[in-house]
XYZ file of C-alpha atoms in Angstrom:
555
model
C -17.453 -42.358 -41.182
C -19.875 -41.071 -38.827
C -18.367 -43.000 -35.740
C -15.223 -41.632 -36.905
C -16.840 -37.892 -36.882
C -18.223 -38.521 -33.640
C -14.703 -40.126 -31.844
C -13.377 -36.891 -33.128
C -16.115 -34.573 -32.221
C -15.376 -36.331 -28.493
C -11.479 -35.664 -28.377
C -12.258 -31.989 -29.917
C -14.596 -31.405 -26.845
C -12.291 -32.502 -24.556
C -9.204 -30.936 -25.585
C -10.947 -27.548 -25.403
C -12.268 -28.734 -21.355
C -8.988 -30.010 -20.646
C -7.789 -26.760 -21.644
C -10.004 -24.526 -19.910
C -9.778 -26.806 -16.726
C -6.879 -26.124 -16.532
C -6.523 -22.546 -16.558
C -9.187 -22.262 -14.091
C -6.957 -24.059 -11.893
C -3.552 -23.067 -12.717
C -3.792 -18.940 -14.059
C -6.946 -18.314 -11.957
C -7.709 -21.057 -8.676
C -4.184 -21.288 -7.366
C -2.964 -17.440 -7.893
C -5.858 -15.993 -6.032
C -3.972 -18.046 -2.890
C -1.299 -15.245 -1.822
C -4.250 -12.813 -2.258
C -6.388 -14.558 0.045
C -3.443 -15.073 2.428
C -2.887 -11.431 2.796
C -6.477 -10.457 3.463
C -7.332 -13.290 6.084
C -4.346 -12.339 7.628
C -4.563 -9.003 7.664
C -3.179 -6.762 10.599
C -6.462 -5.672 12.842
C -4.567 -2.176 12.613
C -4.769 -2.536 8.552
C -7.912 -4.196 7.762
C -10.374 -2.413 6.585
C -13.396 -2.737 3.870
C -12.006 -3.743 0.955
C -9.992 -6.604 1.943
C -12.646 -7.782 3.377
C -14.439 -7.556 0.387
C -11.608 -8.853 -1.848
C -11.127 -12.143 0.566
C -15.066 -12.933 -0.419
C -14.769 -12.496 -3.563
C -11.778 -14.264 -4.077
C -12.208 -17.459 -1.519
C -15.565 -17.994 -2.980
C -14.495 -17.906 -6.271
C -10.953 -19.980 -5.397
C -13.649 -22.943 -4.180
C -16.418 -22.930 -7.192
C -13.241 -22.723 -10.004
C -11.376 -25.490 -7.977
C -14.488 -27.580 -8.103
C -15.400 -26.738 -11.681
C -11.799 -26.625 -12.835
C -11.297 -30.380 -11.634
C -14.745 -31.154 -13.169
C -13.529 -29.919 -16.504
C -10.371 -32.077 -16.570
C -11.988 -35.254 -15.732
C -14.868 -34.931 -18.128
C -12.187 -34.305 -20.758
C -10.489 -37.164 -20.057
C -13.799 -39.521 -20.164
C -14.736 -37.905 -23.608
C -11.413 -38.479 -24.941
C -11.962 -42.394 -23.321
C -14.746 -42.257 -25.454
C -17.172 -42.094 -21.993
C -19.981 -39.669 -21.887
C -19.264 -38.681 -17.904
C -21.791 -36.494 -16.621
C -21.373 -32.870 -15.384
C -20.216 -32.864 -12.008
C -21.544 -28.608 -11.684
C -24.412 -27.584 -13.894
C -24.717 -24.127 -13.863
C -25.363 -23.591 -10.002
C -25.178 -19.404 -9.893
C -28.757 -19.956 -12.587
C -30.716 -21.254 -9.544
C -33.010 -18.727 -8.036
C -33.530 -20.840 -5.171
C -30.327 -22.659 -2.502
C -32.120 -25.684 -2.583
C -31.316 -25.759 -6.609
C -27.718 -23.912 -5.838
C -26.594 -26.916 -3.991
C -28.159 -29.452 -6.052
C -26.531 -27.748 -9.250
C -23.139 -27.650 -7.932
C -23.035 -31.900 -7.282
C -25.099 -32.466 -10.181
C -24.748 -36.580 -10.427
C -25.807 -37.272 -6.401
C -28.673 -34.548 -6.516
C -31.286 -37.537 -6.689
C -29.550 -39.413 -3.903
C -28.102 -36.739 -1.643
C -30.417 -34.039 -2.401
C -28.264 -30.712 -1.561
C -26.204 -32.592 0.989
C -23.603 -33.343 -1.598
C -23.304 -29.662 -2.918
C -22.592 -28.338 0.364
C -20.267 -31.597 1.088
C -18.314 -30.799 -1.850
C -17.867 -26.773 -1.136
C -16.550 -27.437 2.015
C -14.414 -30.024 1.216
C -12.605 -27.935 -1.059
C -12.565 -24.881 1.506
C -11.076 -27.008 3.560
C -8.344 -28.060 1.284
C -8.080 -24.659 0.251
C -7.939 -22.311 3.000
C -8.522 -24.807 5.833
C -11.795 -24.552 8.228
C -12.306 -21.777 10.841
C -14.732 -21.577 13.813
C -17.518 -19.748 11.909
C -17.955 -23.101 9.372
C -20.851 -24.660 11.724
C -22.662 -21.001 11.524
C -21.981 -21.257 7.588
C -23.563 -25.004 7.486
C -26.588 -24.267 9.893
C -27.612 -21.334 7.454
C -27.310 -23.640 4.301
C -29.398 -26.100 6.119
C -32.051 -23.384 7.006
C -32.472 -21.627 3.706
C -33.675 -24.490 2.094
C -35.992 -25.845 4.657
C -37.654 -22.586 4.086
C -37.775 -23.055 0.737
C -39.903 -26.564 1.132
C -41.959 -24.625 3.509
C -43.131 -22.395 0.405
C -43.313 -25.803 -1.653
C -39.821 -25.209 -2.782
C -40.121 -22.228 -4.450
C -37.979 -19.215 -3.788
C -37.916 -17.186 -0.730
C -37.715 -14.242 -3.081
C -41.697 -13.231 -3.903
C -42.521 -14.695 -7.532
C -43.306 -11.327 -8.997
C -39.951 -10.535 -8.694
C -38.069 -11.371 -12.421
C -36.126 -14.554 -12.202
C -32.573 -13.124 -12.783
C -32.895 -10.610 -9.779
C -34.128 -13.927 -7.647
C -30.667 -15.795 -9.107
C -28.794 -12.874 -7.852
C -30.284 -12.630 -4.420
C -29.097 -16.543 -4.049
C -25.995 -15.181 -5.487
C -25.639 -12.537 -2.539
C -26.337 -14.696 -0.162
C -24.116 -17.336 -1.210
C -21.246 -14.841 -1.747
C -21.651 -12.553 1.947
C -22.571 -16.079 4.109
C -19.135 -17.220 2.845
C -17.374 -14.646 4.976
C -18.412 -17.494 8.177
C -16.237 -19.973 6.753
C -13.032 -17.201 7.035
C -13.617 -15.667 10.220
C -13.482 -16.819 13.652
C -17.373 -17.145 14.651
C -20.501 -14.954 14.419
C -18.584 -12.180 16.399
C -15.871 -11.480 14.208
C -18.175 -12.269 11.087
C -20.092 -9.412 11.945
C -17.455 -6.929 12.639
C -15.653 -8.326 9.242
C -19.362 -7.663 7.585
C -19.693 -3.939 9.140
C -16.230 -3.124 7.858
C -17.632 -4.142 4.158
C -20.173 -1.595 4.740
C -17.770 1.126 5.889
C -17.916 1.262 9.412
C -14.393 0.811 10.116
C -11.736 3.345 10.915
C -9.069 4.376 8.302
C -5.425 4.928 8.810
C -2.350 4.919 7.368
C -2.019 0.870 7.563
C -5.414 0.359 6.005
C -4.385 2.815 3.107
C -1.174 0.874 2.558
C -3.211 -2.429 2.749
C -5.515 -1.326 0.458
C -3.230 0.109 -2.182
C -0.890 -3.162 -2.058
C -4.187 -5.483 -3.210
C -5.377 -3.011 -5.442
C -2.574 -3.195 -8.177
C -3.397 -4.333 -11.858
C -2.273 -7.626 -11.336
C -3.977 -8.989 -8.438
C -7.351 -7.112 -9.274
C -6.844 -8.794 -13.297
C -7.347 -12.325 -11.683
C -9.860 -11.609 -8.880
C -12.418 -10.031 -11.629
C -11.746 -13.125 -13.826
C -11.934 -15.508 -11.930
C -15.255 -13.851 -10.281
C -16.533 -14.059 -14.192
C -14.956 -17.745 -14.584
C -17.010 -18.677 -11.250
C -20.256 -17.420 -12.522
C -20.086 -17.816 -16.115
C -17.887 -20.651 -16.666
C -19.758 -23.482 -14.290
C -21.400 -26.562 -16.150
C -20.220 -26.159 -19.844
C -21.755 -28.618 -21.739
C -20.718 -29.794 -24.890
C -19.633 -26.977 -27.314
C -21.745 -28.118 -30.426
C -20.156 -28.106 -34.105
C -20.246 -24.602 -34.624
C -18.133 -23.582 -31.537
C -15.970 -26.624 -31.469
C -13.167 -25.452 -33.615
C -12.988 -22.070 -31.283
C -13.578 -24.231 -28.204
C -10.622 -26.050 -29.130
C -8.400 -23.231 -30.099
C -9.409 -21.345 -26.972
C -8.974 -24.164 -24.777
C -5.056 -25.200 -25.776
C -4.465 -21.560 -25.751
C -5.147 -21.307 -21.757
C -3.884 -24.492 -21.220
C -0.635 -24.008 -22.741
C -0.288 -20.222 -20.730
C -1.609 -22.115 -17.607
C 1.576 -24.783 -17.994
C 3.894 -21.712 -18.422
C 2.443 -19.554 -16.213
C 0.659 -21.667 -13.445
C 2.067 -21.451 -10.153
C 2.765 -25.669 -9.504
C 5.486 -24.960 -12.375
C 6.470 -21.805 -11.719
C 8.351 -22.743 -8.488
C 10.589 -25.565 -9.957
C 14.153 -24.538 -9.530
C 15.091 -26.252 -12.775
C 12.671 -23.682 -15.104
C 14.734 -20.410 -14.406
C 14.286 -19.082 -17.723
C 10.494 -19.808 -17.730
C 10.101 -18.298 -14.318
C 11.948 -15.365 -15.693
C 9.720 -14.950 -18.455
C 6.658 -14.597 -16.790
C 8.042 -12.478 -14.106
C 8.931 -10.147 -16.437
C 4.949 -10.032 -17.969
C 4.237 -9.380 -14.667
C 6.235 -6.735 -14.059
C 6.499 -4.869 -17.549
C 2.883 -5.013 -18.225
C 1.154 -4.912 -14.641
C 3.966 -3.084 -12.301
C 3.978 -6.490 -10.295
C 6.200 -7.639 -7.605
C 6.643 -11.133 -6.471
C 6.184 -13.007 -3.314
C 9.314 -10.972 -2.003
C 8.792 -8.268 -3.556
C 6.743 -5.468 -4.122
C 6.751 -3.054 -6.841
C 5.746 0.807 -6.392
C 5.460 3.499 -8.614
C 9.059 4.932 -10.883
C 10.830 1.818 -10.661
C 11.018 1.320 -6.649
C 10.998 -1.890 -5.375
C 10.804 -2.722 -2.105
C 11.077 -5.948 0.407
C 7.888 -7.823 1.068
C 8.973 -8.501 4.683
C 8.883 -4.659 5.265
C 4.718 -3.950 4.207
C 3.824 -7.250 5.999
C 5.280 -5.890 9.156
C 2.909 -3.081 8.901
C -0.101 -5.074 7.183
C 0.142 -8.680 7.842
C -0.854 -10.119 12.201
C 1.476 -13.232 10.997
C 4.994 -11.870 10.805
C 8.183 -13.497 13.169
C 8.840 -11.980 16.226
C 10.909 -9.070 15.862
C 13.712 -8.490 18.408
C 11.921 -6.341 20.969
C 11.748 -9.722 23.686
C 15.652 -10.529 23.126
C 16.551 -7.163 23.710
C 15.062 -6.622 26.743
C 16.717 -10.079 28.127
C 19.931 -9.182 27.128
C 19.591 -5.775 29.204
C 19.033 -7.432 31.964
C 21.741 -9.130 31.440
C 24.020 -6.060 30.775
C 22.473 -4.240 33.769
C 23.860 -6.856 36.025
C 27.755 -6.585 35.021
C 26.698 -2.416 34.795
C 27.043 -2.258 31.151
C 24.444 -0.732 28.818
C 22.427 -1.797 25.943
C 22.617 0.717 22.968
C 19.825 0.380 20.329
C 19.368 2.229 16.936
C 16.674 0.821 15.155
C 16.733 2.518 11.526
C 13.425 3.003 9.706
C 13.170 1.242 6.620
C 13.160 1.890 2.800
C 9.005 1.955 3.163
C 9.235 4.452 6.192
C 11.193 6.998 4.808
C 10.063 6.589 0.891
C 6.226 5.309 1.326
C 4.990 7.579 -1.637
C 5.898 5.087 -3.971
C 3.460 2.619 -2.751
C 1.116 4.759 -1.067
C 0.803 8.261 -2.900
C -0.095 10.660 -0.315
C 1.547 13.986 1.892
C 3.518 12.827 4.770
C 5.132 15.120 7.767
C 7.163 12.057 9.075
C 8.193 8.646 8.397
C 6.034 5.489 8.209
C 6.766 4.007 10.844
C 5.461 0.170 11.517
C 2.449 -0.295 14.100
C 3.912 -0.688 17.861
C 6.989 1.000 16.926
C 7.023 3.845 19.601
C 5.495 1.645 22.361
C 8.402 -0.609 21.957
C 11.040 1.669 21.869
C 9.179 2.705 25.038
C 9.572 -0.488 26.959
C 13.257 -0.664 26.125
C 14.194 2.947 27.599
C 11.708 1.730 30.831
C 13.964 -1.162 31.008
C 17.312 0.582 31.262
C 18.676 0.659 27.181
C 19.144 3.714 25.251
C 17.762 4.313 22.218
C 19.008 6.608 19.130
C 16.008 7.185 16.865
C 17.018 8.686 13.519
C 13.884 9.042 12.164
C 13.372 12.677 11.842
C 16.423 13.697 10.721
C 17.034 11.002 8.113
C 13.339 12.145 7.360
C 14.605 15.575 6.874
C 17.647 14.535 5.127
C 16.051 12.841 2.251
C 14.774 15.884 0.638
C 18.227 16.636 -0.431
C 18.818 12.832 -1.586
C 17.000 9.508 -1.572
C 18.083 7.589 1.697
C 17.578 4.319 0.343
C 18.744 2.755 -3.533
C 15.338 2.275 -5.776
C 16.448 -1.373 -6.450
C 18.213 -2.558 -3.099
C 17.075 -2.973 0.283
C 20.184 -0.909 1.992
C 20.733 2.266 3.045
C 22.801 4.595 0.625
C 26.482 4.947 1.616
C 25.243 8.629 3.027
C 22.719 7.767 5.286
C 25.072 5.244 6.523
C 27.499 7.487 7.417
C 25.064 10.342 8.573
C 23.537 7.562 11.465
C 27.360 6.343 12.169
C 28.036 10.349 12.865
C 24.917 10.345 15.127
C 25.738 7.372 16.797
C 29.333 8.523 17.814
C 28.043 12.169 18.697
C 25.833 10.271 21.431
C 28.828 7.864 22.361
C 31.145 10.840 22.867
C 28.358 12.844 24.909
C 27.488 10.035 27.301
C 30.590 7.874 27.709
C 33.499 10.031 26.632
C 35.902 7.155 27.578
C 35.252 5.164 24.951
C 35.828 7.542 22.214
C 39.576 8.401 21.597
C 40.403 12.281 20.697
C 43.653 11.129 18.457
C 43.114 9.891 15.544
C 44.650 6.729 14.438
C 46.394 6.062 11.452
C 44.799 4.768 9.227
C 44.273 4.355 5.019
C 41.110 5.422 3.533
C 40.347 5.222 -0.213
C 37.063 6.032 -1.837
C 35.770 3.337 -4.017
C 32.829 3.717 -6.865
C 31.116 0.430 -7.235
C 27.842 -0.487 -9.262
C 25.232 -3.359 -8.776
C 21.701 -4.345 -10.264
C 20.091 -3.673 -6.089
C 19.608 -7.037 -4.617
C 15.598 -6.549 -4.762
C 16.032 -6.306 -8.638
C 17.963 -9.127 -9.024
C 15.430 -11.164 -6.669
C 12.441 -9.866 -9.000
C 14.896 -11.182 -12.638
C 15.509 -14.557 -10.796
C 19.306 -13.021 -11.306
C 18.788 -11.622 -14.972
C 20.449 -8.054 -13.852
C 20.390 -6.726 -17.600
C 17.022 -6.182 -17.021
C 17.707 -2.942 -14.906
C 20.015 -0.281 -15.006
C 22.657 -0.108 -12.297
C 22.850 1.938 -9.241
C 26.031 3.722 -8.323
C 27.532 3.772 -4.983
C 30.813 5.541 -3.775
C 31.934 4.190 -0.726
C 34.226 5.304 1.690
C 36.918 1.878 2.416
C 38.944 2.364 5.853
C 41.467 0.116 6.440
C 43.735 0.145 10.193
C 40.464 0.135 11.869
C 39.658 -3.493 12.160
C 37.708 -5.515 14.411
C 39.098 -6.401 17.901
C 37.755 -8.869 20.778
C 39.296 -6.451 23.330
C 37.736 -3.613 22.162
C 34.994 -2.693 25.095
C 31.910 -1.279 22.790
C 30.534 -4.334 20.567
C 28.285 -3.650 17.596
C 25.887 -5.902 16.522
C 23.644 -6.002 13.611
C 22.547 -7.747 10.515
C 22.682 -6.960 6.551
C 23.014 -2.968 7.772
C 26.136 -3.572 9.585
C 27.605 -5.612 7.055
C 26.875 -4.008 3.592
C 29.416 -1.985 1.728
C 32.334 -4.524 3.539
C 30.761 -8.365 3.065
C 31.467 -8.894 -0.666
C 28.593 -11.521 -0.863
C 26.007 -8.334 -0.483
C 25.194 -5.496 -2.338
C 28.158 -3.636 -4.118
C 30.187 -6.357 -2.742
C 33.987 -6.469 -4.161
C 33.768 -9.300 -6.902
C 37.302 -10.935 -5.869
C 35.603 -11.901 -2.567
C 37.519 -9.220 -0.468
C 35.984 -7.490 2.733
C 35.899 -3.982 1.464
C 36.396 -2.208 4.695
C 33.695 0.321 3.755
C 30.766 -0.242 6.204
C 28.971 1.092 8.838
C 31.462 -0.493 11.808
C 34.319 1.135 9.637
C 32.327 4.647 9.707
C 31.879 4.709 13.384
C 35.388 3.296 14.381
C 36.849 6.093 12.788
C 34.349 8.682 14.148
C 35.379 6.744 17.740
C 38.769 6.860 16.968
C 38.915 3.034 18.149
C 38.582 0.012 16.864
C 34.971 -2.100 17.854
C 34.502 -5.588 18.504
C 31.929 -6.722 15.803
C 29.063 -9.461 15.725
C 26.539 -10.508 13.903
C 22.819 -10.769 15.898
C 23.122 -14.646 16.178
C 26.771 -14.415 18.154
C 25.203 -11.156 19.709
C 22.842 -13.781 21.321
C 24.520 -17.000 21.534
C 27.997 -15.905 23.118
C 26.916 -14.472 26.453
C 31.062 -14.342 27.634
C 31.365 -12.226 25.020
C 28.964 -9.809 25.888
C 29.511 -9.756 29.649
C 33.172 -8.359 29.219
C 32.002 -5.202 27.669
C 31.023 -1.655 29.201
C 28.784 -0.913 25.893
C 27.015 -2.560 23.296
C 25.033 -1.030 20.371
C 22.438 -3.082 18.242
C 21.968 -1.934 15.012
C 18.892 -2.997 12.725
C 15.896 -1.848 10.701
C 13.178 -0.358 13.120
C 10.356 -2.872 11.248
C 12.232 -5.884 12.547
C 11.564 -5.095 16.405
């Protein structure tokens, strides 16, 4: 009988680690990743204190849960063996001194390895982690140092003994947690300007605000300040004890079964739609969170991750700025001209949403205005609608809440300034009759393509928006036509059926942005999409004009 208690004791025990290792890993470890990616990768423009801050807190914890996490999970599966495995961590944050830190957090090759093995282990999991970075030798010299002092005082603290044990635990703490920001950063040099922006001697702007407030949503801050408490609290369990089993065990298949449904490893199979649904929905209903593509701002507005990583992230693709200055000198050559109209997104004409604040003009991304710079120096023209789509939007919204296009208006109010310009500087290639041709106004409704990305395609989660669109047929695209217009998911919504308010039979709908200006030209346009604009140079050398049309974040 009592073997029997104690084989069940064992499996009790380790049903409740095996549990709880795996939620460390799985709803704590692995989601702190994309919050870690944003903050080492920050924009130098946009990083300021508090990611700074938040990428300490969150790599450091990331590397003791990982660590303790996998510790849990193969302990449980010894005690369920019927082994008695030792602790692999022990409580290392209790140590007032790093000699006892390190020895702690490799508990079973302490007597061997001394703190060799600690450190071993930390940065073997950094490493797998987040990868290693120039400032890791700095990190390891100081965690060599600190406890050579230490057996210069006989191996007691460096922290004078009069001072309580707890507040000595927490200086190892601090030290441990603000010497980790070596292993992130590029060397001493950057350390230290990373450290003084902690301390608030960096320089605010816009792009740090909008940095800021896209980390500091519920959901993000939920699992940094857990797993912070997981870290320190939850290091070294040892065995529950009979009174606490029966909780231990409860608690522990609770988290394990949310981190199997929620955990990121199965959240990404394709197969486990309706579970990937599920918790997106959590996420969204109870914490106002996006996804990796998208982010959520305040009233329902979603908008497209790409968009705030142009203005926060130093990792985005190369926008188009390079490619369009080759292809004017191209066009310069055969005396032809290079028309750009780079639109400002959903985020720089509605940034409120995201980033509450007073604005006198649009958001523009970082490097905008020196780029558009470099292209007028180079011979292209550039229409900037900015300021009045800025000063148009107070009447209506310029972009859906739940897409990532334009409305049909500010569509058509850019076509009419792009033809005003056409017919002031090359009145040739407008017509003054007007062709025949059939226009009928169409009312269409869709989900918004950013809504259905959030569902995973579940549009009855969201109310509709309503378009009326403007279809011109008689107008259509012609290879002889000298002005071509280029562009991506701009030029083609409202007439590819496969995007947003698309017909549902499959049909071209006529109803876009080349149909608006053709008929403000009075002449049909030879249309492209960016990858033919670049590819077919034959193309492009037989025309007088061509205008490049595309959100102004994407140069």
């Amino acid at each position: 009988m009592r073997g029997g208690q104690t084989k069940k004791s064992r499996r009790t025990d380790a049903a409740g680690l095996l549990g709880l290792g795996f939620a460390k890993l799985l709803l704590l470890a692995l989601p702190l990743a994309p919050l870690i990616d944003a903050c080492i990768n920050a924009h130098p423009l946009a990083r300021g204190g508090w990611p700074v801050w938040m990428a300490l807190l969150a790599v450091t914890s990331q590397c003791v849960l990982l660590v303790s996490g996998t510790a849990d999970i193969l302990r449980a599966l010894g005690l369920w063996l019927g082994g008695m495995p030792p602790e692999i961590t022990r409580a290392p944050f209790a140590s007032d001194t790093f000699s006892g830190l390190w020895q702690r957090f490799c508990h079973p090759l302490r007597k061997r390895f001394g703190i060799f093995a600690g450190m071993a282990l930390f940065l073997a999991t950094m490493l797998l982690a987040n990868g290693m970075r120039a400032g890791a030798m700095s990190w390891v010299a100081l965690h060599l140092t600190l406890p050579a002092l230490e057996r210069l005082r006989g191996g007691r603290s460096l922290v004078p003994s009069f001072v309580p044990l707890p507040l000595r635990a927490v200086f190892v703490i601090l030290v441990f947690f603000l010497s980790s920001l070596l292993l992130i950063s590029g060397g001493m040099v950057d350390a230290w300007n990373q450290w003084q922006l902690m301390f608030g001697l960096g320089v605010t702007n816009s792009f740090t605000l909008l940095l800021d407030a896209r980390l500091s949503t519920d959901w993000p801050l939920c699992i940094l300040w857990l797993s912070v408490f997981s870290a320190l609290m939850l290091t070294g369990l040892r065995r529950f004890g009979s009174r606490h089993r029966w909780t231990a065990l409860a608690g522990g298949g609770a988290l394990g079964l949310a981190a199997l449904i929620a955990g990121p490893p199965l959240n990404d199979w394709p197969a486990l739609s309706a579970q990937q649904a599920l918790v997106s929905r959590v996420k969204y209903e109870i914490f106002s969170e996006g996804g990796s593509r998208v982010v959520a701002g305040a009233e329902g507005w979603l908008y497209d991750a790409a968009e705030l990583d142009r203005s926060t992230r130093s990792d985005t693709p190369e926008g188009f700025a390079a490619a369009m200055l080759a292809l004017q000198e191209r066009l310069a050559k055969k005396s032809a001209t290079l028309l750009v109209v780079p639109v400002p997104g959903k985020l720089a004409l509605h940034p409120e949403p995201v980033l509450p604040a007073k604005y006198a003009a649009p958001l523009q991304p970082h490097g905008l205005r020196a780029i558009l710079e470099r292209l007028r120096a180079a011979g292209a023209q550039v229409i900037d609608p900015a300021q009045t789509l800025w000063d148009t939007r107070r009447r209506r919204d310029s972009y859906f809440r739940r897409d990532s296009h334009w409305t049909p208006e500010t569509m058509k109010e850019t076509a009419l300034i792009v033809a005003k310009h056409i017919r002031r500087h090359w009145p040739r290639l407008a017509n003054d009759e007007t062709p025949l041709i059939n226009a009928t106004i169409i009312e269409r409704e869709h989900a918004g393509d950013l809504a259905l990305r959030l569902a995973h395609g579940n549009a009855e989660w969201f109310e509709p928006e309503h378009a009326t669109l403007l279809a011109i047929k008689g107008l259509d695209s012609s290879r002889d036509s000298p002005v071509l217009l280029a562009g991506g998911d701009l030029l083609r919504v409202y007439d590819d059926p496969a995007l947003s308010f698309g017909n549902s039979d499959g049909i071209p709908q006529s109803a876009g942005f080349a149909q608006q200006l053709s008929a403000l030209l009075a002449r049909p346009l030879d249309v492209a999409d960016e990858a033919e604009l670049l590819a077919d140079t034959t193309r492009v050398s037989e025309k007088q004009l061509v205008i490049w049309l595309l959100h102004a974040w994407r140069l």
